[in-house]
Short mmCIF file of C-alpha atoms in Angstrom, two decimals:
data_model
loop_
_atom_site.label_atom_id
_atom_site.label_comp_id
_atom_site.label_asym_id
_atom_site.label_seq_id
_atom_site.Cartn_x
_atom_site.Cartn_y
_atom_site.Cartn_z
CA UNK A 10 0.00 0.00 0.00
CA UNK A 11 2.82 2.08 0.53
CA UNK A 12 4.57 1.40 -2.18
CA UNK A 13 1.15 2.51 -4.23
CA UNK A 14 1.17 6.03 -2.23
CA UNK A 15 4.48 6.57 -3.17
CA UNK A 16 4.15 5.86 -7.06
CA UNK A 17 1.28 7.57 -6.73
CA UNK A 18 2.68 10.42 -5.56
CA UNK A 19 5.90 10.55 -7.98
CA UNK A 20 2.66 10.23 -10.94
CA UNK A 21 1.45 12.98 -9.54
CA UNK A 22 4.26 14.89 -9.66
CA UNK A 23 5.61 13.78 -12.87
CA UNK A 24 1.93 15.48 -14.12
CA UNK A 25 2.90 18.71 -12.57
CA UNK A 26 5.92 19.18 -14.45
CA UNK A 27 4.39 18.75 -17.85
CA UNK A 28 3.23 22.13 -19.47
CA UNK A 29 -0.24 22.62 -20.53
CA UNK A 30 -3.27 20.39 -19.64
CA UNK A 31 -1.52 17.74 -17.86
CA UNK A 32 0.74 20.17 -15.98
CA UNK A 33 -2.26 20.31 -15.52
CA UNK A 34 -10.32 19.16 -11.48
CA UNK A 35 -14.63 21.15 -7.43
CA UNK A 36 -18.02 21.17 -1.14
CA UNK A 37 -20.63 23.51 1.38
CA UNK A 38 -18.34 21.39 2.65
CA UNK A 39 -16.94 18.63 3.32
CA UNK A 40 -13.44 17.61 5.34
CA UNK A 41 -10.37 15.93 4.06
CA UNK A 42 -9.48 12.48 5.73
CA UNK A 43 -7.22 12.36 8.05
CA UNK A 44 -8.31 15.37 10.64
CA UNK A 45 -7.01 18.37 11.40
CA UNK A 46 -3.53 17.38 11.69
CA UNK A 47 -2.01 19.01 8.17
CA UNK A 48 -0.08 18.04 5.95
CA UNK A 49 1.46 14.59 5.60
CA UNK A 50 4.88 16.17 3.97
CA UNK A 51 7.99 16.11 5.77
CA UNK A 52 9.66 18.45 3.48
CA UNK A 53 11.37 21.57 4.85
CA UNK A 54 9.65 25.00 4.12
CA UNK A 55 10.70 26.42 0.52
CA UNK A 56 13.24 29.12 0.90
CA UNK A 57 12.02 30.92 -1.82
CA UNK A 58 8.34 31.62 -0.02
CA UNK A 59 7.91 35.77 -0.45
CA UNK A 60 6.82 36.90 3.03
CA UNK A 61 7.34 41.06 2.16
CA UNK A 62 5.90 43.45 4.97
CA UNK A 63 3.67 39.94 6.03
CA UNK A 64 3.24 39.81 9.91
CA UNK A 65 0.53 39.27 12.18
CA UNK A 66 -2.44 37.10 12.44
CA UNK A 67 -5.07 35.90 9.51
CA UNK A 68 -8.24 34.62 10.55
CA UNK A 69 -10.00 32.81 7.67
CA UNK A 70 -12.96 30.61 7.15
CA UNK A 71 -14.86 28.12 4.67
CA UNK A 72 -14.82 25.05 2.60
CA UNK A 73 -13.82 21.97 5.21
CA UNK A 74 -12.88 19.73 1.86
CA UNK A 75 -9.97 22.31 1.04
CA UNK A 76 -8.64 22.27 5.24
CA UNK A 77 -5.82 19.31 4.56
CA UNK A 78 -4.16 21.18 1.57
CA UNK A 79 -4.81 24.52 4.02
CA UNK A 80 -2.66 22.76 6.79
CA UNK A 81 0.41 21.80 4.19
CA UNK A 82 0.46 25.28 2.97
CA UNK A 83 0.14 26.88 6.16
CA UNK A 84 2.84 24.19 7.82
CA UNK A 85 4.63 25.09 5.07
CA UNK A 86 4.08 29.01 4.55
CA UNK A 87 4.69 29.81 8.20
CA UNK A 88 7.91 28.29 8.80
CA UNK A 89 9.40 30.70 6.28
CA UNK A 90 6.93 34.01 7.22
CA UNK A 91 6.58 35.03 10.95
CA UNK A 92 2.27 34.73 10.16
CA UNK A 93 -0.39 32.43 11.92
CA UNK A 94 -3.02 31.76 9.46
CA UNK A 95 -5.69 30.28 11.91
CA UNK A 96 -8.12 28.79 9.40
CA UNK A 97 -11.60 27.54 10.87
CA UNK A 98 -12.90 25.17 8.00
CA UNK A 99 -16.54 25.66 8.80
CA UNK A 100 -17.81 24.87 6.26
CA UNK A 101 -18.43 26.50 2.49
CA UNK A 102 -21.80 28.97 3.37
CA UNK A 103 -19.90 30.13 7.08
CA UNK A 104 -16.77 30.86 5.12
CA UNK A 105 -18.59 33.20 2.15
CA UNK A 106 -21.08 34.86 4.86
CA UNK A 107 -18.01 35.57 7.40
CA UNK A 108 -16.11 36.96 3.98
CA UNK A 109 -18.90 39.29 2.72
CA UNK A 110 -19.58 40.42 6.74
CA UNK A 111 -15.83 41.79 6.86
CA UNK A 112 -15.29 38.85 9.44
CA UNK A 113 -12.65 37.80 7.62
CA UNK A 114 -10.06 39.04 4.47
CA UNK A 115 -10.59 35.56 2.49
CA UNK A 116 -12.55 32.24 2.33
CA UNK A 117 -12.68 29.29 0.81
CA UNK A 118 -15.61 27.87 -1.18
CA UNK A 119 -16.88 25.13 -3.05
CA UNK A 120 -19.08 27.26 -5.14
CA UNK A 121 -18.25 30.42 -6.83
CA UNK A 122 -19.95 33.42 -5.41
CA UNK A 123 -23.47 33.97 -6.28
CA UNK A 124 -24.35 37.47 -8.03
CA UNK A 125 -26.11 38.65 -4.37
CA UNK A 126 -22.95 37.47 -2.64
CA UNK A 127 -20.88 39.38 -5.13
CA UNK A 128 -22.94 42.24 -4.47
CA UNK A 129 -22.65 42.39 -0.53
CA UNK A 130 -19.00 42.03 -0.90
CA UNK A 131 -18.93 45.00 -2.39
CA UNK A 132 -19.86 46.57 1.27
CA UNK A 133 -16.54 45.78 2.62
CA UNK A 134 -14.33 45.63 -0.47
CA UNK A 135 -13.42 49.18 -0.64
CA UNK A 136 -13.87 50.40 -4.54
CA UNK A 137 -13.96 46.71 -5.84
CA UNK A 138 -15.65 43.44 -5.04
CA UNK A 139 -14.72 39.62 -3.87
CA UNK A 140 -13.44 36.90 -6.67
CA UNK A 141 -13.07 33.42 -7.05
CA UNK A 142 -9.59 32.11 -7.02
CA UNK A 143 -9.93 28.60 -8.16
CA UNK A 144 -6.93 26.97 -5.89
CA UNK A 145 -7.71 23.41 -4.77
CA UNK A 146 -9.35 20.46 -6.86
CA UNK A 147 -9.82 16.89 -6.39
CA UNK A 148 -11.62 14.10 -7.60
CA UNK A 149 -15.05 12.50 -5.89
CA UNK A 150 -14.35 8.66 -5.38
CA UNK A 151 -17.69 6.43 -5.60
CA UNK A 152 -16.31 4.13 -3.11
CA UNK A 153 -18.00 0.32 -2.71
CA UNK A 154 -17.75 -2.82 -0.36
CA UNK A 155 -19.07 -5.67 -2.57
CA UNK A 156 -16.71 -9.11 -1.26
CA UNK A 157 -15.25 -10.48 -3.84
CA UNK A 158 -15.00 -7.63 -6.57
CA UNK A 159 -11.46 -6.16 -6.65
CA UNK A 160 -12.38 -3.88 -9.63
CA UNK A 161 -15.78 -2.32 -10.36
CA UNK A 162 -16.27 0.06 -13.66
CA UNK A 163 -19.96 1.77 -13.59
CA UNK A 164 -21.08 4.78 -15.88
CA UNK A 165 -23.39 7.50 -14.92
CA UNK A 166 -26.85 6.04 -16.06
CA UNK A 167 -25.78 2.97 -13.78
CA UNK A 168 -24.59 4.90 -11.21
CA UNK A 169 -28.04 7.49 -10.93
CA UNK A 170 -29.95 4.50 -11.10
CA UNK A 171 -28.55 2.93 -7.96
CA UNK A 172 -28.53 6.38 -5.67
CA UNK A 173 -31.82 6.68 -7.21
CA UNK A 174 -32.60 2.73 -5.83
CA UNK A 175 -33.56 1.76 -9.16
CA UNK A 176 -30.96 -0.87 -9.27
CA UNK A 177 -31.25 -2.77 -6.55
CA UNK A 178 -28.88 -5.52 -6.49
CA UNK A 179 -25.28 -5.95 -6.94
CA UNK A 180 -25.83 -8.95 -9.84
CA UNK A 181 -28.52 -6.19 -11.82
CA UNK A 182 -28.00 -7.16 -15.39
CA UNK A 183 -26.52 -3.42 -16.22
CA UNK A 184 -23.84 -3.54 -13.69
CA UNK A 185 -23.19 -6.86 -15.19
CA UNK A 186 -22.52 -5.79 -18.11
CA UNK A 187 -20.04 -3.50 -17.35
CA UNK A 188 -18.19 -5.78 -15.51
CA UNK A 189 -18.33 -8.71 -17.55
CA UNK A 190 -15.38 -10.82 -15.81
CA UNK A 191 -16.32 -9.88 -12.32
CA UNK A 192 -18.28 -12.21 -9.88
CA UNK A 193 -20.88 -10.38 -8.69
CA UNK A 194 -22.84 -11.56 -6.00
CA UNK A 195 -26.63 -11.90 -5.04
CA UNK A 196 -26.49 -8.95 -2.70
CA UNK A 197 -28.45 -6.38 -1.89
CA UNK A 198 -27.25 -2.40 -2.65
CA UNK A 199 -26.80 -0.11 0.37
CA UNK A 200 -26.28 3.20 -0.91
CA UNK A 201 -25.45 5.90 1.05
CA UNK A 202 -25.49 9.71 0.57
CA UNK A 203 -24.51 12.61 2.60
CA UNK A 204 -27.36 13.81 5.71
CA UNK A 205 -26.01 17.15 5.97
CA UNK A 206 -25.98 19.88 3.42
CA UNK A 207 -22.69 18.88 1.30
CA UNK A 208 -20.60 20.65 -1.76
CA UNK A 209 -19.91 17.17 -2.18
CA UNK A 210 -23.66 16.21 -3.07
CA UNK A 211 -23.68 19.34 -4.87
CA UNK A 212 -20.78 18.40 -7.40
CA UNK A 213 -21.47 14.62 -7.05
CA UNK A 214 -25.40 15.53 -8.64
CA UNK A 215 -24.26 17.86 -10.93
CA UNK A 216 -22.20 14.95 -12.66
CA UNK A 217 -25.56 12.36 -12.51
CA UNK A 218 -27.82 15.33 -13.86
CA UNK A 219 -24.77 16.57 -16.40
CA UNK A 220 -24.82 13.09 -17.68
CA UNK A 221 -27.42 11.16 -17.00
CA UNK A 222 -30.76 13.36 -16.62
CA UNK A 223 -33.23 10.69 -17.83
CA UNK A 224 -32.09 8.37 -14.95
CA UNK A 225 -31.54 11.16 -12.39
CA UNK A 226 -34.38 13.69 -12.53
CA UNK A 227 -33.77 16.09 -9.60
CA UNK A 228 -32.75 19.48 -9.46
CA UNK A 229 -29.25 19.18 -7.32
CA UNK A 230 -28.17 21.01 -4.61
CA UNK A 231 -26.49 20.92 -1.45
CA UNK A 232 -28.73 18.97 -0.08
CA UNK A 233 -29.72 15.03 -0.93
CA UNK A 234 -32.83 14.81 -2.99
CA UNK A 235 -33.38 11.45 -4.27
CA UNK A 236 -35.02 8.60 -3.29
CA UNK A 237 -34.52 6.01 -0.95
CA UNK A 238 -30.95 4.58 0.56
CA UNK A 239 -29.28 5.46 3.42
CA UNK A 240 -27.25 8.73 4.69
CA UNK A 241 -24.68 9.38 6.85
CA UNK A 242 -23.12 12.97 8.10
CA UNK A 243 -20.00 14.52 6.23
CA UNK A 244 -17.57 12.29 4.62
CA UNK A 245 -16.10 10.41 7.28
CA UNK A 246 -19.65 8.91 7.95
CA UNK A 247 -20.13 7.57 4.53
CA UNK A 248 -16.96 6.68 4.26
CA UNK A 249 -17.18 4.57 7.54
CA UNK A 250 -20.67 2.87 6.56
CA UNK A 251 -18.90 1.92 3.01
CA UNK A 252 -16.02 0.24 4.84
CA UNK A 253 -18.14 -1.46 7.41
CA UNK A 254 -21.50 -2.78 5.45
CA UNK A 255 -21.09 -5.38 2.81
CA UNK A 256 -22.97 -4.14 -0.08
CA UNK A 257 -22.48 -0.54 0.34
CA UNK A 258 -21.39 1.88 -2.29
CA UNK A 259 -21.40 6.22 -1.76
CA UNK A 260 -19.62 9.19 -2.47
CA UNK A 261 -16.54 11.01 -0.81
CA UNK A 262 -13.43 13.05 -1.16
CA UNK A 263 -10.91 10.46 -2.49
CA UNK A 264 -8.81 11.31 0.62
CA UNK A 265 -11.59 9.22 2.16
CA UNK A 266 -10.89 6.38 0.08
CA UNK A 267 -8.20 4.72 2.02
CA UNK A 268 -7.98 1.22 4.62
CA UNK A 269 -9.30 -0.86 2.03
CA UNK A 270 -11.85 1.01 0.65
CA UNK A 271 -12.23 0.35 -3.17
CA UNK A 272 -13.19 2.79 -5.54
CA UNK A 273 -15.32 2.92 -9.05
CA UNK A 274 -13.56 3.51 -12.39
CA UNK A 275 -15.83 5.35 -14.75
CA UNK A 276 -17.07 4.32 -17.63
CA UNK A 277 -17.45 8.26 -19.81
CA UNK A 278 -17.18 7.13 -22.90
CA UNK A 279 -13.35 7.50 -23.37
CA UNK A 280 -10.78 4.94 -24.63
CA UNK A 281 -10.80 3.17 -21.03
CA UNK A 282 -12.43 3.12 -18.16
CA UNK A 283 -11.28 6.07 -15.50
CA UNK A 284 -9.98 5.61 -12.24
CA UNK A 285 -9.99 8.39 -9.09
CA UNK A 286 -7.08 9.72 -8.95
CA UNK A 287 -5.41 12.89 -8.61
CA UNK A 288 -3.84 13.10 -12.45
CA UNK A 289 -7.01 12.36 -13.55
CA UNK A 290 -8.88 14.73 -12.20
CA UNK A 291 -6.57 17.76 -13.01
CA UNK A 292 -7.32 16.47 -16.56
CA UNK A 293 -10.59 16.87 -16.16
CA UNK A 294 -10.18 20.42 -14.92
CA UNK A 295 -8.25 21.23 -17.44
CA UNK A 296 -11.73 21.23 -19.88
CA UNK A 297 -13.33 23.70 -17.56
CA UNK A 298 -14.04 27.04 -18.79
CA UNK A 299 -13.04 30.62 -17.07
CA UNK A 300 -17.07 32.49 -17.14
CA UNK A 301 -15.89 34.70 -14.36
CA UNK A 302 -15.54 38.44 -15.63
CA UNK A 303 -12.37 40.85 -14.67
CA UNK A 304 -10.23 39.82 -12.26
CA UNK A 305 -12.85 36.60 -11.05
CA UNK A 306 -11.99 32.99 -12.55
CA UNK A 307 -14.76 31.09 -11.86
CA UNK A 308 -15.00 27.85 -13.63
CA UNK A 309 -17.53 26.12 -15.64
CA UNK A 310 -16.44 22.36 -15.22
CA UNK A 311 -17.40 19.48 -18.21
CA UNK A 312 -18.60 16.95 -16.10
CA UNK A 313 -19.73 15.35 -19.48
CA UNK A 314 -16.08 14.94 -20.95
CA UNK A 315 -14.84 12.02 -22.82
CA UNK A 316 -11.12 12.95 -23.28
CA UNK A 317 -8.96 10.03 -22.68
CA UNK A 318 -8.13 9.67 -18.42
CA UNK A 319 -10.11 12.01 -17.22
CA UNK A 320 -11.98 11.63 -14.08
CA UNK A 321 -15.27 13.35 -14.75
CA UNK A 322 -15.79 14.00 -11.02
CA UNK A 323 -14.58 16.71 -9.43
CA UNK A 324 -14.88 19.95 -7.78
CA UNK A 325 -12.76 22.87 -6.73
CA UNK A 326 -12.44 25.28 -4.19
CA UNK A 327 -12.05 28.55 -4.74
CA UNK A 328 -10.35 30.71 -2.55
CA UNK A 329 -12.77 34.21 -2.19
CA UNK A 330 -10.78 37.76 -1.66
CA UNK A 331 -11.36 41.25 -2.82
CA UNK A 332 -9.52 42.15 -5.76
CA UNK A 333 -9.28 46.03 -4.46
CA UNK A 334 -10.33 47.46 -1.45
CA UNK A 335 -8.35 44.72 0.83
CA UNK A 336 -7.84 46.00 4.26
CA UNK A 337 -4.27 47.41 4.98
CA UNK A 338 -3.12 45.26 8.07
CA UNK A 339 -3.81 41.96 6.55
CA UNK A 340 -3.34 42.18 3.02
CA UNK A 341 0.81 41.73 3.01
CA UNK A 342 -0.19 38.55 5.17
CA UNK A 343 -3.16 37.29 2.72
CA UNK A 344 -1.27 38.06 -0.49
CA UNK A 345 1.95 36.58 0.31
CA UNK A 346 0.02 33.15 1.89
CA UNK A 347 -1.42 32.98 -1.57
CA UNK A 348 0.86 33.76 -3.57
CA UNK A 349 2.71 30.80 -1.86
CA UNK A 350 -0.58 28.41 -2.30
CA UNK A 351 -0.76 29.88 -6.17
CA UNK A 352 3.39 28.89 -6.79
CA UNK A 353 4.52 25.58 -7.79
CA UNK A 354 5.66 24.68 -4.57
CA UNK A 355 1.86 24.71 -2.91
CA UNK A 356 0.59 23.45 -6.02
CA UNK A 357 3.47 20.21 -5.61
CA UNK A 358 1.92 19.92 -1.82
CA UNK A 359 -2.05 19.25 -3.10
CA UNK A 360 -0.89 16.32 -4.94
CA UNK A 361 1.20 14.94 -1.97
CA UNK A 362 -2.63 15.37 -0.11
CA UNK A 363 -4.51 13.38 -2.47
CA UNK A 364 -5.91 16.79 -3.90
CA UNK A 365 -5.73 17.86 -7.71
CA UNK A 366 -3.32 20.97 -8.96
CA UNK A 367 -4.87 23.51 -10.99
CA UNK A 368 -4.14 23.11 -14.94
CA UNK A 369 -1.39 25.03 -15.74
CA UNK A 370 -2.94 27.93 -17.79
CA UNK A 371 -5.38 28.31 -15.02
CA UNK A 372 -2.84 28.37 -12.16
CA UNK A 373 -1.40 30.93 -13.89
CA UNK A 374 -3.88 33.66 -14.45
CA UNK A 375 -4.36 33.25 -10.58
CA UNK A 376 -0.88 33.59 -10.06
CA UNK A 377 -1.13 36.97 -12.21
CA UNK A 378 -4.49 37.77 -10.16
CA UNK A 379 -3.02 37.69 -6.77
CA UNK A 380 -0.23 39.65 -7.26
CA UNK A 381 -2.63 42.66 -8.46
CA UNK A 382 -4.65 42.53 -5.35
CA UNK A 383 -4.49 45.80 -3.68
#
């Protein structure tokens, strides 16, 4: 298993040093496995991290998916900058709210700001307004516990159907058919989705509606809206009633997917079926469109691609600031933490976390962003 995480890692890696796409993928919120602990890198903080005039203390709040790439880069980021970034993780809404109240000089969100939210940021942004900074992506693993099935490949229709308890059984002729060489048992399907209000649910539906309306006829959201199985609160709970309940099968952060926990390659269409990983899904992010205006990057994501290894799957977390109009004691502080998390160093440190880097021609337009904040 190690020897997979490390691999894994130097794939990972390898991807970041390619230009283009594969230097070159989206919760309210969910939280990284693992805790609150940080990072899992050992490596010694970058010497070339710009700290300028930063001092002080940075209070910050939001997305609870993006808080294990938030520890690296604050492990990281002050060890080189005399700054304590105390970052609550509460959660997507709390973050944007506490941003647009003046609570705080940035967020982080799972959703780009919504044209109201844009609006009351304008109250506290002196002469400009908040952006989205997209910053942090990573795939969403369908993880399963069927015994005896090592390798399971579903595509979206098949996948609707069984959140949608349609498909009942783990031997249903369609999942059959995708798996042709797998034993599949007589077993019933225990699918579980998120109880609280999730980004996760939010990306993970707009994939199954993106793709697969006919079989998944609901509106999306935040919060769980179709019928029947089982839920669980945040990520760790579904995680934990995948790995202890033969037959079960949900959604999570892949970060989740870990002590034994198997996870669904997707059938999209492409040359091969797709597995979650990190490479993948900064392929898949690499299709997504910039539809913010000015200085905002907001992304539209093609959860409905077919190019070759890419994990459909995904979301990304933007990181919400005021592009002018930033107040005086904390911007040094802000801008040099994020100009750090923008730089290929942070960006190296997401893929050590099981997170996705940001396609290279997107990385870099926030790179050019955050060193015009004022």
């Amino acid at each position: 298993m190690k020897l997979q995480r490390m691999n894994r890692r130097a794939l990972a890696l390898g991807a970041l040093a390619v230009s283009g796409a594969l230097a070159l993928t989206a919760c309210g919120s969910d939280e990284t496995g693992g805790g609150s602990g940080g990072s899992s890198s050992n490596a010694a903080a970058p010497s070339n991290i710009k700290c300028d005039d930063a001092s002080g203390q940075v209070l910050a709040d939001g997305s609870s998916a993006q808080k294990n790439a938030v520890d690296a880069w604050v492990k990281q980021f002050s060890a080189a900058c005399k700054v304590e970034i105390n970052y609550k993780a509460g959660g997507s809404g709390a973050g944007v709210t506490a941003f647009t109240q003046g609570q705080v000089p940035w967020a982080g969100s799972d959703s780009a700001l919504k044209p109201d939210e844009v609006e009351a940021s304008k109250k506290i942004c002196s002469g400009g307004q908040g952006i989205d900074l997209p910053m942090v992506g990573g795939p969403i693993a369908v993880g399963y516990n069927v015994p005896g099935v090592d390798k399971l490949v579903l595509d979206s229709a098949t996948i609707a159907k069984i959140f949608d308890s349609k498909i009942t059984n783990w031997n249903d002729p369609a999942i059959a058919k995708l798996n042709p060489d797998a034993k599949l048992p007589n077993l019933k399907i225990q699918a579980f989705h998120r109880s609280d209000e999730s980004g996760t649910t939010d990306n993970f539906t707009k994939y199954l509606i993106a793709t697969a309306k006919k079989d998944f006829p609901y509106e999306g959201g935040k919060a769980w809206q179709a019928k029947g199985g089982q839920s669980a609160p945040q990520s760790s709970g579904v995680a934990a009633q995948v790995k202890q309940t033969a037959g079960a099968i949900g959604y999570f952060e892949l970060s989740y997917a870990k002590d034994g926990i198997k996870t669904v390659a997707i059938d999209t269409g492409a040359a091969e079926p797709v597995e979650a990983n990190v490479e993948n899904a900064t392929k898949a992010i690499a299709d997504a469109k910039v539809v913010g205006t000015g200085k905002d990057l907001a992304l539209e994501l093609n959860y409905a691609t077919k190019a070759d290894g890419a994990y459909p799957m995904v979301l990304v977390t933007y990181e919400i600031v005021c592009d002018k109009g930033n107040k005086a004691e904390t911007l040094p502080a802000v801008k040099a933490f994020l100009r750090y998390a923008a730089s290929e160093d942070g960006q190296k440190i997401l893929a050590e976390n099981d997170y996705a880097p940001m396609p290279e021609d997107i990385i870099a337009k926030v790179r050019t962003t955050v060193e015009s904040l004022s």
